[in-house]
Coordinates of N, CA, C and O in Angstrom, one line a residue:
X1 N -11.9 -3.6 5.4 CA -11.7 -3.3 4.1 C -11.8 -1.8 4.1 O -12.6 -1.0 4.6
X2 N -11.0 -1.1 3.3 CA -10.9 0.4 3.0 C -11.5 0.6 1.6 O -11.4 -0.1 0.6
X3 N -12.5 1.6 1.4 CA -13.3 2.1 0.2 C -12.7 3.5 0.0 O -12.7 4.4 1.0
X4 N -12.6 3.5 -1.4 CA -12.1 4.8 -1.8 C -13.0 5.2 -3.2 O -13.1 4.4 -3.8
X5 N -13.4 6.5 -3.5 CA -13.9 6.8 -4.5 C -12.8 7.4 -5.7 O -12.3 8.3 -5.1
X6 N -12.7 7.0 -6.8 CA -11.7 7.7 -7.6 C -12.2 8.6 -8.5 O -13.5 9.4 -8.4
X7 N -11.5 9.5 -9.4 CA -11.8 10.6 -10.1 C -13.2 10.6 -10.7 O -13.6 11.7 -11.1
X8 N -13.6 9.4 -11.4 CA -14.6 9.2 -12.0 C -16.1 8.9 -11.0 O -16.9 8.7 -11.8
X9 N -15.8 8.9 -10.0 CA -17.1 8.7 -9.2 C -17.1 7.0 -8.9 O -18.1 6.7 -8.2
X10 N -16.4 6.5 -9.3 CA -16.3 4.7 -9.0 C -15.4 4.4 -7.9 O -14.5 5.0 -7.4
X11 N -16.4 3.3 -6.7 CA -15.9 3.1 -5.6 C -15.0 1.9 -5.7 O -15.3 1.1 -6.2
X12 N -14.0 1.9 -5.1 CA -13.0 0.9 -5.1 C -12.7 0.5 -3.7 O -12.9 1.1 -2.8
X13 N -12.7 -1.3 -3.5 CA -12.1 -1.6 -2.1 C -10.7 -1.9 -2.1 O -10.3 -2.5 -3.0
X14 N -10.2 -1.7 -1.2 CA -8.8 -1.9 -0.8 C -8.6 -2.8 0.4 O -9.0 -2.7 1.4
X15 N -7.4 -3.9 0.6 CA -7.4 -4.6 1.5 C -5.8 -5.0 1.3 O -5.6 -5.2 0.2
X16 N -5.0 -5.4 2.4 CA -3.8 -5.9 2.1 C -3.8 -7.1 1.8 O -4.6 -8.1 2.4
X17 N -3.0 -7.7 0.9 CA -2.9 -9.3 0.4 C -1.8 -9.9 1.0 O -0.6 -9.6 0.6
X18 N -2.1 -10.4 2.1 CA -1.0 -10.9 3.2 C -0.2 -12.0 2.3 O 0.8 -12.1 2.5
X19 N -1.0 -13.0 1.7 CA -0.3 -13.8 0.7 C 0.8 -13.3 -0.2 O 1.7 -13.7 -0.3
X20 N 0.5 -12.3 -0.8 CA 1.3 -11.5 -1.6 C 2.5 -10.9 -1.0 O 3.8 -11.0 -1.5
X21 N 2.2 -10.5 0.0 CA 3.4 -9.7 1.0 C 4.4 -10.9 1.6 O 5.6 -10.7 1.4
X22 N 3.9 -11.9 1.7 CA 4.5 -13.2 2.3 C 5.3 -13.9 1.3 O 6.6 -14.1 1.4
X23 N 4.7 -14.0 0.2 CA 5.4 -14.5 -1.1 C 6.6 -13.8 -1.5 O 7.5 -14.1 -2.1
X24 N 6.2 -12.2 -1.5 CA 7.3 -11.3 -1.9 C 8.7 -11.0 -1.1 O 9.7 -11.4 -1.4
X25 N 8.3 -11.2 0.1 CA 9.3 -11.6 1.1 C 10.2 -12.6 1.0 O 11.5 -12.8 1.2
X26 N 9.4 -13.9 0.7 CA 10.1 -14.9 0.7 C 11.0 -15.1 -0.7 O 12.0 -15.5 -0.7
X27 N 10.5 -14.4 -1.9 CA 11.1 -14.5 -3.2 C 12.2 -13.5 -2.8 O 13.5 -13.8 -3.5
X28 N 12.5 -12.6 -2.4 CA 13.2 -11.6 -1.9 C 13.9 -11.1 -0.7 O 13.2 -10.5 0.0
X29 N 14.8 -11.9 -0.1 CA 15.1 -12.1 1.3 C 15.6 -10.5 1.6 O 15.5 -10.2 2.7
X30 N 16.1 -9.6 0.6 CA 16.1 -8.1 0.7 C 15.0 -7.3 1.0 O 15.0 -6.2 1.6
X31 N 13.7 -7.7 0.5 CA 12.7 -7.1 0.8 C 11.8 -7.3 1.9 O 11.9 -8.3 2.7
X32 N 11.6 -6.1 2.7 CA 11.0 -6.2 4.1 C 9.6 -5.0 3.8 O 10.0 -3.9 3.6
X33 N 8.5 -5.8 3.9 CA 7.4 -5.2 4.3 C 7.3 -3.8 5.2 O 6.9 -2.7 4.8
X34 N 7.9 -4.2 6.4 CA 8.0 -3.0 7.4 C 9.0 -2.0 7.1 O 8.8 -0.9 7.4
X35 N 10.2 -2.4 6.1 CA 10.9 -1.5 5.8 C 10.5 -0.6 4.8 O 10.7 0.6 4.9
X36 N 9.5 -0.8 3.9 CA 8.6 0.1 3.0 C 8.1 0.8 4.0 O 7.8 2.3 3.5
X37 N 7.3 0.5 4.8 CA 6.5 1.6 5.8 C 7.6 2.5 6.6 O 7.0 3.7 6.5
X38 N 8.4 2.2 6.7 CA 9.6 2.9 7.6 C 10.0 4.1 6.6 O 10.3 5.3 7.1
X39 N 10.4 3.7 5.5 CA 11.1 4.6 4.6 C 10.2 5.4 3.7 O 11.0 6.3 3.0
X40 N 8.7 5.2 3.5 CA 8.1 5.9 2.5 C 8.2 7.4 3.0 O 8.0 8.2 2.0
X41 N 8.2 7.7 3.9 CA 8.2 9.1 4.4 C 9.3 9.9 4.0 O 9.6 10.8 3.6
X42 N 10.9 8.9 4.4 CA 12.1 9.6 4.3 C 12.6 9.6 3.1 O 13.5 10.3 2.6
X43 N 12.2 8.2 2.2 CA 12.9 8.1 1.1 C 11.9 7.6 0.0 O 12.1 6.3 -0.3
X44 N 10.7 8.6 -0.5 CA 10.0 8.0 -1.4 C 10.4 7.5 -2.4 O 11.3 8.2 -3.1
X45 N 9.8 6.2 -2.9 CA 10.4 6.0 -4.4 C 9.4 5.3 -5.2 O 8.4 4.6 -4.7
X46 N 9.1 5.3 -6.3 CA 8.2 4.8 -7.2 C 8.2 3.3 -7.3 O 6.9 2.7 -7.0
X47 N 9.3 2.7 -6.8 CA 9.1 1.1 -6.9 C 8.3 0.7 -5.4 O 8.0 -0.2 -5.5
X48 N 8.6 1.5 -4.3 CA 7.8 1.3 -3.1 C 6.3 1.5 -3.2 O 5.8 0.5 -2.9
X49 N 5.9 2.6 -4.1 CA 4.4 2.7 -4.3 C 4.1 1.8 -5.4 O 2.9 1.3 -4.9
X50 N 4.9 1.2 -6.0 CA 4.4 0.0 -7.2 C 4.3 -1.1 -6.1 O 3.3 -1.8 -6.2
X51 N 5.0 -1.7 -5.1 CA 4.9 -2.6 -4.2 C 3.8 -2.4 -3.4 O 3.0 -3.4 -3.2
X52 N 3.5 -1.4 -2.8 CA 2.2 -1.0 -1.9 C 1.0 -1.1 -2.8 O 0.1 -2.0 -2.3
X53 N 1.0 -0.8 -4.2 CA 0.1 -1.1 -5.3 C -0.6 -2.7 -5.3 O -1.5 -3.1 -5.0
X54 N 0.6 -3.4 -5.6 CA 0.5 -4.8 -5.6 C 0.3 -5.3 -4.2 O -0.6 -6.4 -4.4
X55 N 0.5 -4.9 -3.2 CA 0.3 -5.5 -2.1 C -1.3 -5.3 -1.7 O -1.8 -6.0 -0.7
X56 N -2.1 -4.5 -2.4 CA -3.4 -4.3 -2.2 C -4.1 -4.8 -3.3 O -5.3 -4.8 -3.8
X57 N -3.5 -5.5 -4.2 CA -3.9 -6.3 -5.3 C -4.0 -5.5 -6.5 O -5.0 -6.0 -7.3
X58 N -3.6 -4.4 -6.6 CA -3.5 -3.4 -7.9 C -2.5 -3.5 -8.5 O -1.5 -3.7 -8.0
X59 N -2.3 -3.4 -9.8 CA -1.1 -3.0 -10.8 C -1.0 -1.4 -10.6 O -1.8 -0.7 -10.7
X60 N 0.2 -1.0 -10.2 CA 0.5 0.5 -10.2 C 0.0 1.2 -11.2 O -0.7 2.2 -10.9
X61 N 0.3 1.2 -12.5 CA 0.0 2.0 -13.6 C -1.2 2.0 -13.8 O -1.9 3.2 -14.0
X62 N -2.3 1.0 -13.4 CA -3.5 1.4 -13.6 C -4.1 1.8 -12.4 O -5.0 2.9 -12.7
X63 N -3.5 1.8 -11.1 CA -4.0 2.4 -10.0 C -3.5 4.2 -10.1 O -4.4 4.7 -10.0
X64 N -2.6 4.3 -10.6 CA -2.1 5.6 -10.7 C -2.8 6.6 -11.6 O -2.9 7.5 -11.6
X65 N -3.5 5.9 -12.6 CA -4.5 6.5 -13.4 C -5.8 6.9 -12.9 O -6.4 7.9 -13.3
X66 N -6.2 6.6 -11.7 CA -7.3 6.7 -11.1 C -7.2 7.5 -9.9 O -8.2 8.0 -9.3
X67 N -6.1 7.1 -9.2 CA -5.7 7.9 -8.0 C -4.2 8.6 -7.9 O -3.6 8.1 -8.8
X68 N -3.9 9.6 -7.2 CA -2.7 10.3 -7.4 C -1.9 9.4 -6.4 O -1.9 8.5 -5.5
X69 N -0.6 9.6 -6.6 CA 0.5 9.1 -5.8 C 0.3 9.0 -4.5 O 0.2 8.3 -3.6
X70 N 0.0 10.4 -3.9 CA -0.2 10.9 -2.6 C -1.6 9.9 -2.3 O -1.4 9.5 -0.8
X71 N -2.6 9.9 -2.9 CA -3.8 9.1 -2.3 C -3.7 7.6 -2.6 O -3.9 7.0 -1.2
X72 N -2.6 7.0 -3.3 CA -2.3 5.6 -3.2 C -1.6 5.3 -1.9 O -1.6 4.3 -1.4
X73 N -0.6 6.1 -1.6 CA 0.0 6.0 -0.3 C -0.9 6.0 1.0 O -0.7 5.2 1.8
X74 N -1.6 6.9 1.0 CA -2.5 7.2 1.9 C -3.6 6.0 2.1 O -3.9 5.4 3.2
X75 N -4.1 5.6 0.9 CA -4.9 4.3 1.0 C -3.8 3.2 1.7 O -4.6 2.4 2.4
X76 N -2.8 2.9 1.1 CA -2.0 1.9 1.7 C -1.9 2.2 3.1 O -2.0 0.9 3.9
X77 N -1.8 3.1 3.6 CA -1.4 3.5 5.2 C -2.7 3.0 5.9 O -2.9 2.4 6.9
X78 N -3.9 3.6 5.2 CA -5.2 3.1 6.0 C -5.4 1.7 5.9 O -5.8 1.0 6.8
X79 N -5.0 0.9 4.7 CA -5.1 -0.6 4.9 C -4.2 -1.0 6.2 O -4.4 -2.1 6.7
X80 N -2.9 -0.7 6.1 CA -2.2 -1.1 7.1 C -2.9 -0.6 8.5 O -2.7 -1.7 9.3
X81 N -3.3 0.4 8.9 CA -4.0 0.5 9.9 C -5.2 -0.5 10.1 O -5.4 -1.0 11.3
X82 N -5.7 -0.7 9.3 CA -7.0 -1.6 9.3 C -6.6 -3.0 9.5 O -7.4 -3.8 10.2
X83 N -5.6 -3.4 9.0 CA -5.1 -4.7 9.4 C -4.1 -4.8 10.8 O -3.6 -5.8 11.4
X84 N -3.9 -3.5 11.5 CA -3.2 -3.5 12.8 C -1.7 -3.4 12.6 O -1.1 -3.7 13.6
X85 N -1.3 -3.2 11.3 CA 0.2 -3.0 11.2 C 0.8 -1.5 11.5 O 2.0 -1.4 11.9
X86 N -0.1 -0.6 11.8 CA 0.1 0.8 12.2 C -0.8 1.3 13.2 O -2.0 1.0 12.8
X87 N -0.5 2.1 14.1 CA -1.6 2.5 15.0 C -2.6 3.3 14.4 O -2.1 4.2 13.5
X88 N -3.8 3.4 14.7 CA -5.0 4.4 14.5 C -5.1 5.6 15.9 O -4.5 5.1 16.7
X89 N -5.7 6.7 15.5 CA -6.1 7.3 16.1 C -6.5 7.0 17.4 O -6.2 7.2 18.6
X90 N -7.3 5.8 17.5 CA -8.0 5.4 18.5 C -7.4 4.4 19.4 O -7.7 3.9 20.5
X91 N -6.0 3.9 18.7 CA -5.2 3.3 19.4 C -4.4 3.9 20.5 O -3.6 3.6 21.6
X92 N -4.3 5.5 20.3 CA -3.8 6.3 21.3 C -4.4 6.4 22.8 O -5.7 6.2 23.1
X93 N -3.6 6.3 23.8 CA -3.9 6.2 25.2 C -3.6 7.8 25.5 O -3.0 8.5 25.3
X94 N -4.7 8.1 26.6 CA -4.7 9.5 27.1 C -3.4 9.4 28.3 O -2.7 8.4 28.8

């Protein structure tokens, strides 16, 4: 679980909602969780960040009031690392 403090000093916990991700991929065969991960740096879109927010159990508009867009993306990335979907610095080999 990832913990972040918002602009007002309130601490929030974040984790990926795997059930939401699976349901979203099943609902929309064109949606790919991993494609969102690949494309966020090359083709940033608010709809992608909206899905990221929802994948963490938050509504995008509410989350964007307390964290910047860049913070939301960073939190999502940390959640992906926490779940093993992205490598962490500790995964690097010498």
